[in-house]
Amino acid sequence: MTTWRLLARTGSAINTGMCLPSRTIIQNDYCSSSGFRSFSTGKAMRTDFFKDLDSQLKAFRKKASSAMPGSDWHPLDLTVGLPPERTDILIVGGGVVGWSIAYWLKKKEKVRDGVRVLVVEKDPTYSQASTVLSAGGIRQQFSLPENIHLSLASAEFMRNINEHLSVLNDDPVDLQFNHSGYLFLASENGAAIMEENYSTQRYAGAKVTLLSPTQLKEKFPWINTDGVALASYGLENEGWFDPWMLLNAFRRKAMSMGVFQCFGEVTGFRYKTHSMPTEDGDLVELKRIRYVNVRMPNSLQYQPVECAIVVNAAGASSGKVAELAGIGSGPKHTIAAIPVPVEPRKRYIYVLHSPDGPGLDSPFLIDYSGVYFRREGLGGNYITGMSPEEEEEPETNDLEVDHEFFQEKIWPHLASRVPAFESLKVTSAWAGYYDYNTFDQNGILGLHPLVNNMYFATGFSGHGLQQSPAVGRALAELILDGDFMTLNLSALGFQRIFSKQPTLERNIV
Amino acid sequence: MALPTLMRSRGCVWTCLTVARRNLNSAPTPVAPPKLNSKLLLFLCQRFHDVEQLVSWSSWLKTWVLRRKNMYYGYTQKQYGDNVAAAFYILSMKGGFRFAGQSEWFRPNARGKFNWDFINFRDVPIEEVDMSSTLINYAGLDNFVSQRELRSLSLRGCPEVDDWFLSRLHIFQDTLEELNVSHCSRVTVGGLASLHRLRKLRRLDLSSLPRLQKPGLVRILLEEQLPHCHISGVEYSQGLETETGTETETGTEIGQLTKEYTHTHGPHRQTLTQ
């Protein structure tokens, strides 16, 4: 080790020794050229050896320093950023759910470096990641107790985020959480369901109140209460935050705890298949993934990664990843033929500017027509959006924004609910993907029964970001402890999909 | 072989000292380029597992102390009722309070000792609380939940008061008239936005909030929400200087801005309505 250091020191000494004369030479050159003033403005025709010397030496120094021990240079021409050849747990998808799982796995490991975790993300810039393109809200106003508890646990995590995710010698995490609450409006038809949901939420421990139209008008004078029969308003733990901050905090902490990160795309699995007879005598094929092929970005090179457990947290493309493992391609009328019901859906978010719009008190408002909006900053900016009808779903090939959709669908509802939005200006817009669960619009959490080392944490249909801290903990418990320890989320498992019993969220819309 | 072990033991002693020193310092870490000793600590942490463990223990101890201090005084509550439990909590945190209908304040002395007479006031609610420079946090509010007469709350210079704390103050929404959150280093606009639920608020002190950007604008927006509330400690022009350069130009700038708004709005509205 010391000899290497000695070598390195002499190497650097040689470098500095060599660069000194070069500088003086260049200076001499410069002086002489200033003596003979050239009248030509073009390049000198004569190729001078000393002219290139400086850049040549710079390149040489760079190469020499990269060949020193400690750098990742290798005499054989290897691709940088290849994933490790083997790992214990491979997480497909480096969104907020994937990194949360990675963090909790590392947090729960009993001994140092007890599990090797690798996170594979296909988009190094996160330009199409659902996490960063979401509106960033968190609410407890669900109807399923599982969702309410997931969201409550996540809010508690975010409250103490610096106990969990602070890294030594780094700035504390600032989520920029805005505690403005959610406001749900219900029409005459939805009022009864809203009251039921309210009692479920109160029972689960969420701080929610019900408001009558007159109370609503008194509290938020800028709302037009026509058609509103009841409203429910979150008092605590609800609001919105910066998704990028949460993602980065998880990533930073997980990597500081020793999680490997790799940018690449999962293109295939190599698995072993066992056939087992059931009690009725049918043969069931059980698969076990041995290798995951990870392809490098912008190249055809791929690396098979040997792993024991695969976690599918690929969000909108998790349906595709599941297909790669042969899920859903079995013989008809068996459970092997049932695919993972998650597909990407495109959702638009528009940024509005309206100087007379609601002020500091404006909550994350969700109208019974499906239109939502929230404040963005203090300068009279708002973001708004809406889920389109099932038959009007846009194509998901690209992230282009349909501005007609705002004019025709969103704006009429918005302006009738908040009259101040009669005059507004759409300043910008973007689109993002939902990991839409076509079966029942709720998360799928757990082990696939036929691929017995592939866990799923996907299909959250728009509320994956807000539930990610608790989902990560639940999945880490499932992997390391074998069962849910803190929150019983077995209702979100695969059982419901195979038995065709959707656990639907009871919407008030 | 001997050299690394020697270095290791030396490093340990060194960081023990630094860890202890850091522990005593309760002020929040300022956002600044890392100092030499914190760089050294990081280096040792990356190199020695035992140092890393020590550092993690120290931060765990810090949060444990905070949690223990802000625990719910359930035993006192069961024995003596809500008011005495809240009073005991306040005095243990070295804060002061005043019962409703009384003029004298209960406060601990400089050594943290206090008069136990408050035990006799089981049925008298607390009206004014002064928690200045204490370690009260979100969990500590559990002790106040049943206080229905609280009219004044001072949180001046509390390092653990953050936006989550402010968002939980809605439990006093029907009574609280006076709130002081000055010098709270963790309060931002995200938490102040939730203060609009305190409909009875008459006085609010927002002075010296280092994390609050554009305090003048926040004051204007808060006054819009709470028309009867007098907000002190912030000038309207505060935070606007950075945009306009000089303070005198703010008025004209705002005028221009409003002109711009109307200008951009007129034609656009037409296109929208077409």
Short mmCIF file of C-alpha atoms in Angstrom, two decimals, chain A residues 104-357:
data_model
loop_
_atom_site.label_atom_id
_atom_site.label_comp_id
_atom_site.label_asym_id
_atom_site.label_seq_id
_atom_site.Cartn_x
_atom_site.Cartn_y
_atom_site.Cartn_z
CA TRP A 104 -35.79 -0.06 4.74
CA LEU A 105 -34.00 -3.27 3.73
CA LYS A 106 -30.72 -1.73 4.81
CA LYS A 107 -32.27 -0.29 7.94
CA LYS A 108 -33.70 -3.63 8.99
CA GLU A 109 -30.64 -5.78 8.28
CA LYS A 110 -29.33 -7.33 11.45
CA VAL A 111 -25.60 -7.22 10.68
CA ARG A 112 -23.60 -4.76 8.67
CA ASP A 113 -23.75 -5.56 4.95
CA GLY A 114 -26.08 -8.43 5.73
CA VAL A 115 -27.95 -7.95 2.47
CA ARG A 116 -26.57 -6.70 -0.79
CA VAL A 117 -29.17 -4.53 -2.45
CA LEU A 118 -29.03 -3.28 -6.03
CA VAL A 119 -31.43 -0.71 -7.46
CA VAL A 120 -31.77 -0.69 -11.24
CA GLU A 121 -33.25 2.43 -12.83
CA LYS A 122 -33.63 2.84 -16.57
CA ASP A 123 -33.84 6.62 -16.69
CA PRO A 124 -30.68 8.30 -15.36
CA THR A 125 -32.18 11.78 -15.59
CA TYR A 126 -35.55 10.80 -14.09
CA SER A 127 -37.14 12.75 -16.94
CA GLN A 128 -40.06 10.33 -17.31
CA ALA A 129 -40.24 9.09 -13.74
CA SER A 130 -43.72 9.23 -12.24
CA THR A 131 -42.29 10.27 -8.89
CA VAL A 132 -41.01 13.64 -9.96
CA LEU A 133 -43.87 14.35 -12.39
CA SER A 134 -46.58 13.96 -9.78
CA ALA A 135 -48.46 16.70 -7.98
CA GLY A 136 -46.88 15.64 -4.69
CA GLY A 137 -49.91 15.50 -2.42
CA ILE A 138 -50.45 13.42 0.71
CA ARG A 139 -53.86 12.75 2.20
CA GLN A 140 -55.61 10.42 4.60
CA GLN A 141 -59.00 10.81 3.03
CA PHE A 142 -59.35 7.30 1.63
CA SER A 143 -62.03 4.76 2.27
CA LEU A 144 -59.87 1.65 2.68
CA PRO A 145 -58.33 1.38 6.15
CA GLU A 146 -55.13 0.02 4.58
CA ASN A 147 -54.68 3.15 2.51
CA ILE A 148 -55.43 5.43 5.46
CA HIS A 149 -52.93 3.64 7.67
CA LEU A 150 -50.27 3.62 4.95
CA SER A 151 -50.71 7.34 4.51
CA LEU A 152 -50.70 8.06 8.25
CA ALA A 153 -47.51 6.06 8.71
CA SER A 154 -45.93 7.90 5.80
CA ALA A 155 -46.90 11.25 7.27
CA GLU A 156 -45.29 10.25 10.54
CA PHE A 157 -42.17 9.23 8.66
CA MET A 158 -42.05 12.59 6.92
CA ARG A 159 -42.52 14.39 10.23
CA ASN A 160 -39.41 12.72 11.60
CA ILE A 161 -37.64 12.54 8.27
CA ASN A 162 -34.37 13.85 9.64
CA GLU A 163 -34.21 11.07 12.20
CA HIS A 164 -34.48 8.58 9.37
CA LEU A 165 -32.84 10.08 6.33
CA SER A 166 -30.24 12.55 7.52
CA VAL A 167 -26.72 11.80 6.36
CA LEU A 168 -23.70 12.83 8.41
CA ASN A 169 -22.05 16.01 7.20
CA ASP A 170 -24.88 16.79 4.82
CA ASP A 171 -27.66 19.33 4.95
CA PRO A 172 -30.83 18.23 6.76
CA VAL A 173 -33.67 17.07 4.52
CA ASP A 174 -36.20 19.78 3.77
CA LEU A 175 -39.30 18.35 2.10
CA GLN A 176 -40.87 21.81 1.70
CA PHE A 177 -44.04 20.37 3.11
CA ASN A 178 -47.04 22.62 2.81
CA HIS A 179 -49.59 21.90 5.52
CA SER A 180 -52.69 23.14 3.77
CA GLY A 181 -54.83 20.05 3.91
CA TYR A 182 -57.12 18.39 1.39
CA LEU A 183 -60.66 19.50 0.77
CA PHE A 184 -63.03 16.99 -0.81
CA LEU A 185 -66.36 18.18 -2.11
CA ALA A 186 -69.30 15.81 -2.42
CA SER A 187 -72.51 16.22 -4.34
CA GLU A 188 -75.94 15.05 -3.14
CA ASN A 189 -75.20 11.51 -4.40
CA GLY A 190 -71.83 11.24 -2.72
CA ALA A 191 -72.67 12.74 0.66
CA ALA A 192 -73.64 9.45 2.28
CA ILE A 193 -70.43 7.76 1.13
CA MET A 194 -68.41 10.72 2.34
CA GLU A 195 -69.94 10.41 5.80
CA GLU A 196 -69.10 6.71 5.90
CA ASN A 197 -65.54 7.41 4.74
CA TYR A 198 -65.28 10.11 7.37
CA SER A 199 -66.11 7.70 10.17
CA THR A 200 -63.60 5.16 8.79
CA GLN A 201 -60.93 7.85 8.67
CA ARG A 202 -61.66 9.09 12.18
CA TYR A 203 -61.58 5.53 13.45
CA ALA A 204 -58.17 5.02 11.85
CA GLY A 205 -56.88 8.15 13.57
CA ALA A 206 -56.92 10.73 10.80
CA LYS A 207 -57.78 14.31 11.75
CA VAL A 208 -60.60 15.14 9.35
CA THR A 209 -63.68 17.32 9.75
CA LEU A 210 -66.92 17.50 7.84
CA LEU A 211 -68.17 20.88 6.66
CA SER A 212 -71.64 21.84 5.58
CA PRO A 213 -71.95 24.18 2.56
CA THR A 214 -72.47 27.21 4.83
CA GLN A 215 -69.46 26.34 6.96
CA LEU A 216 -67.51 25.78 3.77
CA LYS A 217 -68.45 29.21 2.45
CA GLU A 218 -67.51 30.79 5.75
CA LYS A 219 -64.11 29.09 5.82
CA PHE A 220 -63.26 29.48 2.15
CA PRO A 221 -65.21 32.48 0.82
CA TRP A 222 -63.78 32.02 -2.69
CA ILE A 223 -65.59 28.71 -3.28
CA ASN A 224 -68.86 28.56 -5.13
CA THR A 225 -70.86 26.01 -3.12
CA ASP A 226 -73.53 25.30 -5.75
CA GLY A 227 -74.16 21.57 -5.93
CA VAL A 228 -72.01 20.82 -2.88
CA ALA A 229 -73.87 18.82 -0.25
CA LEU A 230 -70.96 18.05 2.04
CA ALA A 231 -67.22 18.68 2.26
CA SER A 232 -64.50 16.96 4.21
CA TYR A 233 -61.39 18.83 5.18
CA GLY A 234 -58.12 17.41 6.51
CA LEU A 235 -56.69 19.25 9.50
CA GLU A 236 -53.40 17.50 10.00
CA ASN A 237 -50.81 15.48 8.10
CA GLU A 238 -52.24 16.52 4.77
CA GLY A 239 -50.80 18.78 2.15
CA TRP A 240 -48.14 18.61 -0.51
CA PHE A 241 -44.37 18.44 -0.71
CA ASP A 242 -41.51 18.31 -3.17
CA PRO A 243 -41.33 14.75 -4.57
CA TRP A 244 -37.79 15.21 -5.84
CA MET A 245 -36.62 16.04 -2.31
CA LEU A 246 -38.11 12.85 -0.91
CA LEU A 247 -36.69 10.72 -3.72
CA ASN A 248 -33.26 12.25 -3.34
CA ALA A 249 -33.29 11.92 0.43
CA PHE A 250 -34.12 8.23 0.17
CA ARG A 251 -31.50 7.73 -2.49
CA ARG A 252 -28.79 9.60 -0.65
CA LYS A 253 -29.42 7.77 2.60
CA ALA A 254 -29.73 4.34 0.98
CA MET A 255 -26.51 4.82 -0.94
CA SER A 256 -24.72 6.00 2.19
CA MET A 257 -25.86 2.75 3.82
CA GLY A 258 -24.31 0.73 1.02
CA VAL A 259 -27.02 0.18 -1.57
CA PHE A 260 -25.70 -0.22 -5.10
CA GLN A 261 -27.21 1.89 -7.82
CA CYS A 262 -27.13 1.03 -11.50
CA PHE A 263 -28.59 2.78 -14.51
CA GLY A 264 -29.83 0.25 -17.00
CA GLU A 265 -32.92 -1.47 -18.21
CA VAL A 266 -34.12 -4.91 -17.19
CA THR A 267 -34.57 -6.75 -20.48
CA GLY A 268 -35.14 -10.28 -19.33
CA PHE A 269 -34.99 -12.91 -16.66
CA ARG A 270 -33.42 -16.35 -16.58
CA TYR A 271 -35.44 -18.63 -14.39
CA LYS A 272 -35.82 -22.22 -13.38
CA THR A 273 -39.19 -23.92 -13.64
CA HIS A 274 -40.46 -26.67 -11.37
CA SER A 275 -43.68 -28.53 -11.96
CA MET A 276 -45.69 -29.54 -8.94
CA PRO A 277 -48.97 -31.43 -8.81
CA THR A 278 -51.85 -29.94 -6.84
CA GLU A 279 -54.31 -31.95 -4.77
CA ASP A 280 -56.57 -32.25 -7.83
CA GLY A 281 -53.74 -33.65 -9.88
CA ASP A 282 -53.14 -30.58 -12.07
CA LEU A 283 -49.58 -29.56 -12.71
CA VAL A 284 -48.61 -26.06 -11.58
CA GLU A 285 -45.43 -24.50 -12.87
CA LEU A 286 -43.47 -22.62 -10.27
CA LYS A 287 -40.70 -20.33 -11.41
CA ARG A 288 -37.69 -19.05 -9.60
CA ILE A 289 -35.63 -16.23 -11.05
CA ARG A 290 -31.89 -16.88 -11.10
CA TYR A 291 -30.49 -14.10 -13.25
CA VAL A 292 -31.73 -10.67 -14.24
CA ASN A 293 -30.38 -9.26 -17.48
CA VAL A 294 -29.61 -5.58 -17.10
CA ARG A 295 -28.92 -3.72 -20.34
CA MET A 296 -26.76 -0.63 -20.23
CA PRO A 297 -28.32 2.64 -21.44
CA ASN A 298 -27.63 3.49 -25.09
CA SER A 299 -25.85 0.23 -25.81
CA LEU A 300 -26.58 -3.40 -26.49
CA GLN A 301 -24.29 -4.64 -23.78
CA TYR A 302 -25.99 -6.36 -20.91
CA GLN A 303 -24.95 -7.96 -17.68
CA PRO A 304 -26.68 -10.92 -16.10
CA VAL A 305 -27.01 -10.24 -12.38
CA GLU A 306 -27.37 -13.28 -10.18
CA CYS A 307 -29.83 -12.59 -7.41
CA ALA A 308 -31.96 -14.31 -4.81
CA ILE A 309 -34.93 -11.96 -4.70
CA VAL A 310 -36.35 -9.54 -7.26
CA VAL A 311 -38.57 -6.65 -6.22
CA ASN A 312 -40.73 -5.24 -8.97
CA ALA A 313 -41.17 -1.55 -8.17
CA ALA A 314 -41.06 -0.40 -11.77
CA GLY A 315 -44.22 1.66 -11.44
CA ALA A 316 -45.90 2.28 -14.77
CA SER A 317 -43.82 -0.35 -16.60
CA SER A 318 -44.07 -3.02 -13.91
CA GLY A 319 -46.65 -4.87 -16.00
CA LYS A 320 -44.05 -5.23 -18.73
CA VAL A 321 -41.39 -6.37 -16.29
CA ALA A 322 -43.79 -9.01 -14.99
CA GLU A 323 -44.39 -10.21 -18.55
CA LEU A 324 -40.66 -10.68 -18.97
CA ALA A 325 -40.77 -13.15 -16.10
CA GLY A 326 -43.46 -15.08 -17.92
CA ILE A 327 -46.35 -13.96 -15.74
CA GLY A 328 -49.65 -14.07 -17.59
CA SER A 329 -48.45 -16.29 -20.42
CA GLY A 330 -49.60 -19.61 -18.98
CA PRO A 331 -52.37 -21.88 -20.29
CA LYS A 332 -55.83 -20.36 -20.35
CA HIS A 333 -58.25 -20.59 -17.40
CA THR A 334 -55.43 -21.10 -14.91
CA ILE A 335 -53.98 -18.51 -12.59
CA ALA A 336 -50.80 -18.58 -14.69
CA ALA A 337 -52.77 -16.79 -17.41
CA ILE A 338 -53.64 -13.80 -15.23
CA PRO A 339 -51.28 -10.92 -15.95
CA VAL A 340 -50.29 -8.23 -13.48
CA PRO A 341 -53.02 -5.65 -14.12
CA VAL A 342 -50.78 -2.59 -14.15
CA GLU A 343 -50.42 -0.35 -17.17
CA PRO A 344 -49.21 3.21 -17.76
CA ARG A 345 -51.82 5.94 -18.02
CA LYS A 346 -51.00 9.46 -19.03
CA ARG A 347 -52.18 12.30 -16.80
CA TYR A 348 -51.78 15.99 -17.50
CA ILE A 349 -50.95 18.67 -14.99
CA TYR A 350 -51.41 22.30 -15.96
CA VAL A 351 -49.81 25.30 -14.29
CA LEU A 352 -52.12 28.28 -14.03
CA HIS A 353 -51.55 31.86 -13.17
CA SER A 354 -54.43 33.75 -11.65
CA PRO A 355 -53.58 36.79 -9.49
CA ASP A 356 -57.07 36.96 -7.96
CA GLY A 357 -57.20 33.27 -7.10
#
